[in-house]
mmCIF file of C-alpha atoms in Angstrom:
data_model
loop_
_atom_site.group_PDB
_atom_site.id
_atom_site.type_symbol
_atom_site.label_atom_id
_atom_site.label_comp_id
_atom_site.label_asym_id
_atom_site.label_seq_id
_atom_site.Cartn_x
_atom_site.Cartn_y
_atom_site.Cartn_z
ATOM 1 C CA PHE A 106 21.481 138.312 96.637
ATOM 2 C CA LEU A 107 19.474 136.038 95.426
ATOM 3 C CA ARG A 108 18.492 137.383 92.085
ATOM 4 C CA LYS A 109 21.541 137.830 89.596
ATOM 5 C CA ASP A 110 20.482 140.968 88.739
ATOM 6 C CA PHE A 111 21.114 142.436 91.985
ATOM 7 C CA VAL A 112 23.976 145.048 90.581
ATOM 8 C CA GLN A 113 20.811 146.046 87.576
ATOM 9 C CA ILE A 114 18.542 146.666 90.541
ATOM 10 C CA ILE A 115 20.640 148.780 92.816
ATOM 11 C CA ASP A 116 21.594 150.384 89.356
ATOM 12 C CA ASN A 117 18.273 151.404 88.920
ATOM 13 C CA ILE A 118 17.399 153.000 92.891
ATOM 14 C CA ILE A 119 20.660 154.780 92.757
ATOM 15 C CA LEU A 120 20.179 156.089 89.227
ATOM 16 C CA ASN A 121 15.939 157.070 89.431
ATOM 17 C CA CYS A 122 16.046 157.981 93.407
ATOM 18 C CA ASN A 123 19.253 159.801 93.843
ATOM 19 C CA VAL A 124 19.311 157.687 97.140
ATOM 20 C CA PRO A 125 22.837 158.787 98.887
ATOM 21 C CA ARG A 126 22.887 155.873 100.608
ATOM 22 C CA ILE A 127 22.339 151.945 100.549
ATOM 23 C CA SER A 128 22.243 149.508 103.278
ATOM 24 C CA ILE A 129 22.345 146.265 101.895
ATOM 25 C CA LYS A 130 21.679 143.208 104.903
ATOM 26 C CA THR A 131 22.473 139.992 103.919
ATOM 27 C CA ASN A 132 22.987 135.976 106.069
ATOM 28 C CA GLY A 133 26.355 136.202 103.675
ATOM 29 C CA TYR A 134 25.801 132.335 102.144
ATOM 30 C CA TYR A 135 26.250 134.149 98.709
ATOM 31 C CA THR A 136 30.267 134.884 99.322
ATOM 32 C CA ASP A 137 31.072 135.032 95.687
ATOM 33 C CA ARG A 138 27.946 137.268 94.252
ATOM 34 C CA ILE A 139 28.630 139.375 97.252
ATOM 35 C CA LYS A 140 32.313 139.486 96.183
ATOM 36 C CA LYS A 141 31.763 140.102 92.259
ATOM 37 C CA PHE A 142 28.028 142.422 92.713
ATOM 38 C CA VAL A 143 29.290 144.975 95.583
ATOM 39 C CA PRO A 144 32.656 145.725 94.538
ATOM 40 C CA ILE A 145 31.193 146.949 90.899
ATOM 41 C CA LEU A 146 28.692 149.143 92.711
ATOM 42 C CA ILE A 147 31.033 150.983 95.156
ATOM 43 C CA ASP A 148 33.202 151.976 92.443
ATOM 44 C CA LYS A 149 30.744 152.501 89.973
ATOM 45 C CA HIS A 150 28.797 154.934 92.192
ATOM 46 C CA LYS A 151 31.429 156.787 94.035
ATOM 47 C CA ASN A 152 28.578 159.531 95.358
ATOM 48 C CA THR A 153 26.492 156.689 97.629
ATOM 49 C CA GLU A 154 27.757 155.328 100.223
ATOM 50 C CA PHE A 155 27.355 151.650 100.766
ATOM 51 C CA THR A 156 26.878 149.227 103.809
ATOM 52 C CA LEU A 157 26.894 145.549 103.560
ATOM 53 C CA SER A 158 25.402 144.440 107.058
ATOM 54 C CA VAL A 159 25.656 140.448 107.949
ATOM 55 C CA SER A 160 23.635 139.026 110.313
ATOM 56 C CA LEU A 161 24.824 137.001 113.330
ATOM 57 C CA ASP A 162 22.632 135.202 115.844
ATOM 58 C CA GLY A 163 25.990 134.319 118.102
ATOM 59 C CA PRO A 164 28.914 131.577 118.262
ATOM 60 C CA GLU A 165 29.632 129.150 115.246
ATOM 61 C CA GLU A 166 26.824 126.514 117.463
ATOM 62 C CA ILE A 167 24.443 129.169 118.509
ATOM 63 C CA HIS A 168 24.313 130.320 114.601
ATOM 64 C CA ASP A 169 23.947 127.823 112.656
ATOM 65 C CA LYS A 170 21.410 126.336 114.736
ATOM 66 C CA VAL A 171 19.020 129.536 114.433
ATOM 67 C CA ARG A 172 19.933 129.584 110.856
ATOM 68 C CA GLU A 173 19.383 125.628 110.455
ATOM 69 C CA PHE A 174 22.211 125.620 108.118
ATOM 70 C CA LYS A 175 25.219 123.941 109.172
ATOM 71 C CA GLY A 176 28.141 126.130 107.833
ATOM 72 C CA ALA A 177 26.028 129.477 108.143
ATOM 73 C CA TYR A 178 28.689 131.203 110.274
ATOM 74 C CA LYS A 179 31.593 130.131 108.245
ATOM 75 C CA LYS A 180 29.868 131.557 106.028
ATOM 76 C CA VAL A 181 29.555 135.019 107.887
ATOM 77 C CA VAL A 182 33.689 134.421 108.618
ATOM 78 C CA GLU A 183 34.194 134.011 104.847
ATOM 79 C CA THR A 184 32.304 136.932 103.680
ATOM 80 C CA LEU A 185 33.819 139.147 106.048
ATOM 81 C CA ASP A 186 37.291 138.083 104.979
ATOM 82 C CA VAL A 187 36.564 138.819 101.247
ATOM 83 C CA MET A 188 35.508 142.066 101.957
ATOM 84 C CA LYS A 189 36.984 143.811 104.266
ATOM 85 C CA ASP A 190 39.879 145.414 102.013
ATOM 86 C CA TYR A 191 36.847 147.233 100.030
ATOM 87 C CA ARG A 192 36.434 149.385 103.652
ATOM 88 C CA SER A 193 39.629 151.701 102.997
ATOM 89 C CA LYS A 194 36.766 152.512 99.817
ATOM 90 C CA PRO A 195 35.700 156.024 101.581
ATOM 91 C CA ASN A 196 31.899 154.804 100.606
ATOM 92 C CA PHE A 197 31.832 151.686 101.532
ATOM 93 C CA PHE A 198 31.388 150.405 105.690
ATOM 94 C CA LEU A 199 31.034 146.810 106.801
ATOM 95 C CA ARG A 200 28.856 145.783 109.479
ATOM 96 C CA LEU A 201 27.633 142.964 111.821
ATOM 97 C CA ALA A 202 24.243 142.871 113.650
ATOM 98 C CA SER A 203 22.588 140.784 116.153
ATOM 99 C CA VAL A 204 19.446 141.110 117.431
ATOM 100 C CA LEU A 205 19.162 141.076 121.546
ATOM 101 C CA THR A 206 16.794 138.642 122.736
ATOM 102 C CA LYS A 207 15.858 137.097 126.763
ATOM 103 C CA ASP A 208 17.276 133.554 125.035
ATOM 104 C CA ASN A 209 20.453 135.451 124.639
ATOM 105 C CA ARG A 210 21.236 137.974 126.295
ATOM 106 C CA HIS A 211 24.003 135.547 128.432
ATOM 107 C CA ILE A 212 26.354 135.525 125.323
ATOM 108 C CA LEU A 213 26.252 138.674 123.839
ATOM 109 C CA GLN A 214 29.306 140.006 125.621
ATOM 110 C CA GLU A 215 31.906 137.287 125.262
ATOM 111 C CA LEU A 216 30.416 137.158 120.964
ATOM 112 C CA PHE A 217 31.052 140.789 121.035
ATOM 113 C CA ASP A 218 34.565 140.777 122.947
ATOM 114 C CA GLN A 219 35.513 138.183 119.972
ATOM 115 C CA THR A 220 34.052 140.286 117.042
ATOM 116 C CA SER A 221 35.516 143.676 118.329
ATOM 117 C CA SER A 222 39.244 142.265 116.162
ATOM 118 C CA TRP A 223 37.625 141.334 113.694
ATOM 119 C CA PRO A 224 38.021 143.764 109.955
ATOM 120 C CA ILE A 225 34.437 145.358 110.771
ATOM 121 C CA ASP A 226 33.472 148.602 111.217
ATOM 122 C CA PHE A 227 30.589 148.406 114.047
ATOM 123 C CA HIS A 228 29.227 145.290 114.901
ATOM 124 C CA GLU A 229 25.488 146.870 115.652
ATOM 125 C CA LEU A 230 23.242 145.326 118.601
ATOM 126 C CA ILE A 231 19.211 145.245 116.977
ATOM 127 C CA LEU A 232 16.378 145.063 120.554
ATOM 128 C CA VAL A 233 14.026 142.664 120.042
ATOM 129 C CA ARG A 234 10.924 144.040 118.241
ATOM 130 C CA ASP A 235 7.224 143.196 118.068
ATOM 131 C CA ILE A 236 6.756 141.588 121.694
ATOM 132 C CA PRO A 237 5.189 142.931 124.867
ATOM 133 C CA VAL A 238 6.868 145.824 126.339
ATOM 134 C CA LYS A 239 7.144 144.147 129.418
ATOM 135 C CA GLU A 240 9.760 142.079 128.129
ATOM 136 C CA GLN A 241 11.533 144.590 126.664
ATOM 137 C CA LEU A 242 12.171 146.431 129.828
ATOM 138 C CA GLU A 243 13.646 143.315 130.846
ATOM 139 C CA LEU A 244 16.407 143.665 128.143
ATOM 140 C CA LYS A 245 16.912 147.669 128.685
ATOM 141 C CA SER A 246 19.838 146.742 130.722
ATOM 142 C CA ASP A 247 21.627 144.862 128.592
ATOM 143 C CA TYR A 248 20.281 146.448 125.615
ATOM 144 C CA GLU A 249 22.042 149.868 127.383
ATOM 145 C CA LYS A 250 25.431 148.666 128.237
ATOM 146 C CA LEU A 251 26.250 146.366 125.306
ATOM 147 C CA SER A 252 25.163 148.798 123.040
ATOM 148 C CA LYS A 253 27.237 151.806 124.615
ATOM 149 C CA LYS A 254 30.026 149.579 124.136
ATOM 150 C CA GLN A 255 29.944 148.899 120.959
ATOM 151 C CA HIS A 256 29.235 152.384 119.516
ATOM 152 C CA GLU A 257 33.120 152.902 121.700
ATOM 153 C CA ARG A 258 34.307 149.837 119.582
ATOM 154 C CA SER A 259 33.269 151.687 116.023
ATOM 155 C CA SER A 260 35.747 152.311 113.560
ATOM 156 C CA LYS A 261 36.496 155.812 113.672
ATOM 157 C CA ASN A 262 35.547 157.021 109.672
ATOM 158 C CA TRP A 263 32.388 154.973 111.019
ATOM 159 C CA ARG A 264 31.540 157.336 113.817
ATOM 160 C CA LYS A 265 32.374 160.310 112.130
ATOM 161 C CA SER A 266 29.387 158.887 109.046
ATOM 162 C CA PHE A 267 25.886 159.957 108.490
ATOM 163 C CA ASN A 268 24.647 156.635 109.379
ATOM 164 C CA GLY A 269 27.452 156.119 111.964
ATOM 165 C CA LYS A 270 25.623 159.012 114.290
ATOM 166 C CA LEU A 271 22.507 157.959 112.564
ATOM 167 C CA PHE A 272 22.912 154.941 114.526
ATOM 168 C CA GLU A 273 23.984 155.811 117.813
ATOM 169 C CA LYS A 274 20.732 158.645 117.827
ATOM 170 C CA ILE A 275 18.656 155.589 117.435
ATOM 171 C CA TYR A 276 19.845 153.765 120.346
ATOM 172 C CA LEU A 277 19.914 156.364 122.979
ATOM 173 C CA GLU A 278 15.889 157.340 121.693
ATOM 174 C CA THR A 279 15.759 153.322 121.756
ATOM 175 C CA ILE A 280 16.830 153.555 125.529
ATOM 176 C CA LYS A 281 14.165 156.648 126.378
ATOM 177 C CA ARG A 282 11.510 155.103 124.620
ATOM 178 C CA ILE A 283 11.715 151.740 126.173
ATOM 179 C CA ASP A 284 9.799 152.728 129.369
ATOM 180 C CA SER A 285 7.690 156.011 128.455
ATOM 181 C CA ASP A 286 5.069 156.688 126.476
ATOM 182 C CA LYS A 287 6.444 159.597 125.061
ATOM 183 C CA VAL A 288 7.104 159.678 121.314
ATOM 184 C CA TYR A 289 10.363 160.831 120.307
ATOM 185 C CA SER A 290 10.368 159.902 116.721
ATOM 186 C CA PRO A 291 6.868 159.198 114.928
ATOM 187 C CA CYS A 292 6.541 156.691 113.166
ATOM 188 C CA LEU A 293 7.185 156.823 109.668
ATOM 189 C CA ALA A 294 5.581 153.245 108.267
ATOM 190 C CA GLY A 295 3.682 154.077 105.470
ATOM 191 C CA GLY A 296 5.221 157.172 104.650
ATOM 192 C CA ARG A 297 8.250 158.046 104.608
ATOM 193 C CA PHE A 298 9.351 154.109 103.741
ATOM 194 C CA VAL A 299 7.538 151.041 102.918
ATOM 195 C CA GLU A 300 8.355 147.087 102.816
ATOM 196 C CA ILE A 301 8.320 144.942 99.347
ATOM 197 C CA PHE A 302 8.139 141.193 100.799
ATOM 198 C CA PRO A 303 9.353 138.245 98.164
ATOM 199 C CA ASP A 304 5.590 137.825 97.375
ATOM 200 C CA GLY A 305 5.122 141.270 95.790
ATOM 201 C CA ILE A 306 3.270 142.397 98.959
ATOM 202 C CA VAL A 307 3.630 145.616 99.490
ATOM 203 C CA ARG A 308 3.266 147.141 103.611
ATOM 204 C CA GLY A 309 3.558 150.792 105.852
ATOM 205 C CA CYS A 310 5.343 148.195 108.444
ATOM 206 C CA GLU A 311 6.808 145.327 108.679
ATOM 207 C CA VAL A 312 5.395 144.048 112.390
ATOM 208 C CA GLU A 313 3.456 141.033 111.382
ATOM 209 C CA LYS A 314 0.737 142.222 114.176
ATOM 210 C CA LEU A 315 -0.059 144.875 112.007
ATOM 211 C CA TRP A 316 -0.441 142.921 108.641
ATOM 212 C CA ASP A 317 -3.857 142.952 108.929
ATOM 213 C CA VAL A 318 -4.008 146.825 108.653
ATOM 214 C CA SER A 319 -0.271 146.815 106.976
ATOM 215 C CA LYS A 320 -1.294 146.205 103.413
ATOM 216 C CA ILE A 321 -1.215 149.203 100.724
ATOM 217 C CA GLY A 322 -1.269 146.233 98.105
ATOM 218 C CA SER A 323 0.847 144.126 95.863
ATOM 219 C CA VAL A 324 3.575 144.767 92.958
ATOM 220 C CA ASN A 325 2.150 141.815 91.027
ATOM 221 C CA GLU A 326 -1.605 142.742 90.576
ATOM 222 C CA ASN A 327 -1.767 144.493 87.280
ATOM 223 C CA ASN A 328 1.479 144.687 86.219
ATOM 224 C CA LEU A 329 1.671 147.567 89.271
ATOM 225 C CA ASP A 330 5.059 149.149 89.848
ATOM 226 C CA ILE A 331 5.782 150.285 93.741
ATOM 227 C CA VAL A 332 5.340 153.895 92.734
ATOM 228 C CA ASP A 333 2.031 152.460 91.070
ATOM 229 C CA VAL A 334 1.200 150.872 94.258
ATOM 230 C CA VAL A 335 2.005 153.772 96.739
ATOM 231 C CA LYS A 336 0.029 156.500 95.150
ATOM 232 C CA SER A 337 -3.310 154.050 94.740
#
């Protein structure tokens, strides 16, 4: 929501690519813009499903420390409060997202118990990526237990939705993948999706350890757009 032309950008994506679902990730800082922009999109594109995902790193003290911004937690709560009524719209979902790491594994259960009463459709748990498999193995039991509970706590509409079913499948496959060499879901990075970074660089994968081989091009070079870069 840093860009004031956010609505126009999403409009163009939907109209030109005919995407059925849009997921918007945010830290919740720009509450006024979120409150203004998202309802416009919800009402304008009734056949497109929108999900607003707000990042939450922990309780207030921890979240503010991680974000290095005093008041960051309060902005999350404020954003949820101003957007909760739009959950009555059939094409809008409101959710939280937290990353499980070895540093926060001891506080997430309490956090999830707290957010279970908040006006959201789902509080997603993401297993930290770009770390050694051994470290992921140490988190497997926590991830499995907490994720299962979170899916049970999700709203009825979320569980019935495409994304609700997809996220549950991702959770189940993640459990299988952690301690197995078998490929359950082949990586489609660079094929089905790409990442555009703030500096204009286009990569096939966001994982930092692959940055030396994942760069495809840049939208800042020779006035190229994303289609030109992918085709190059």
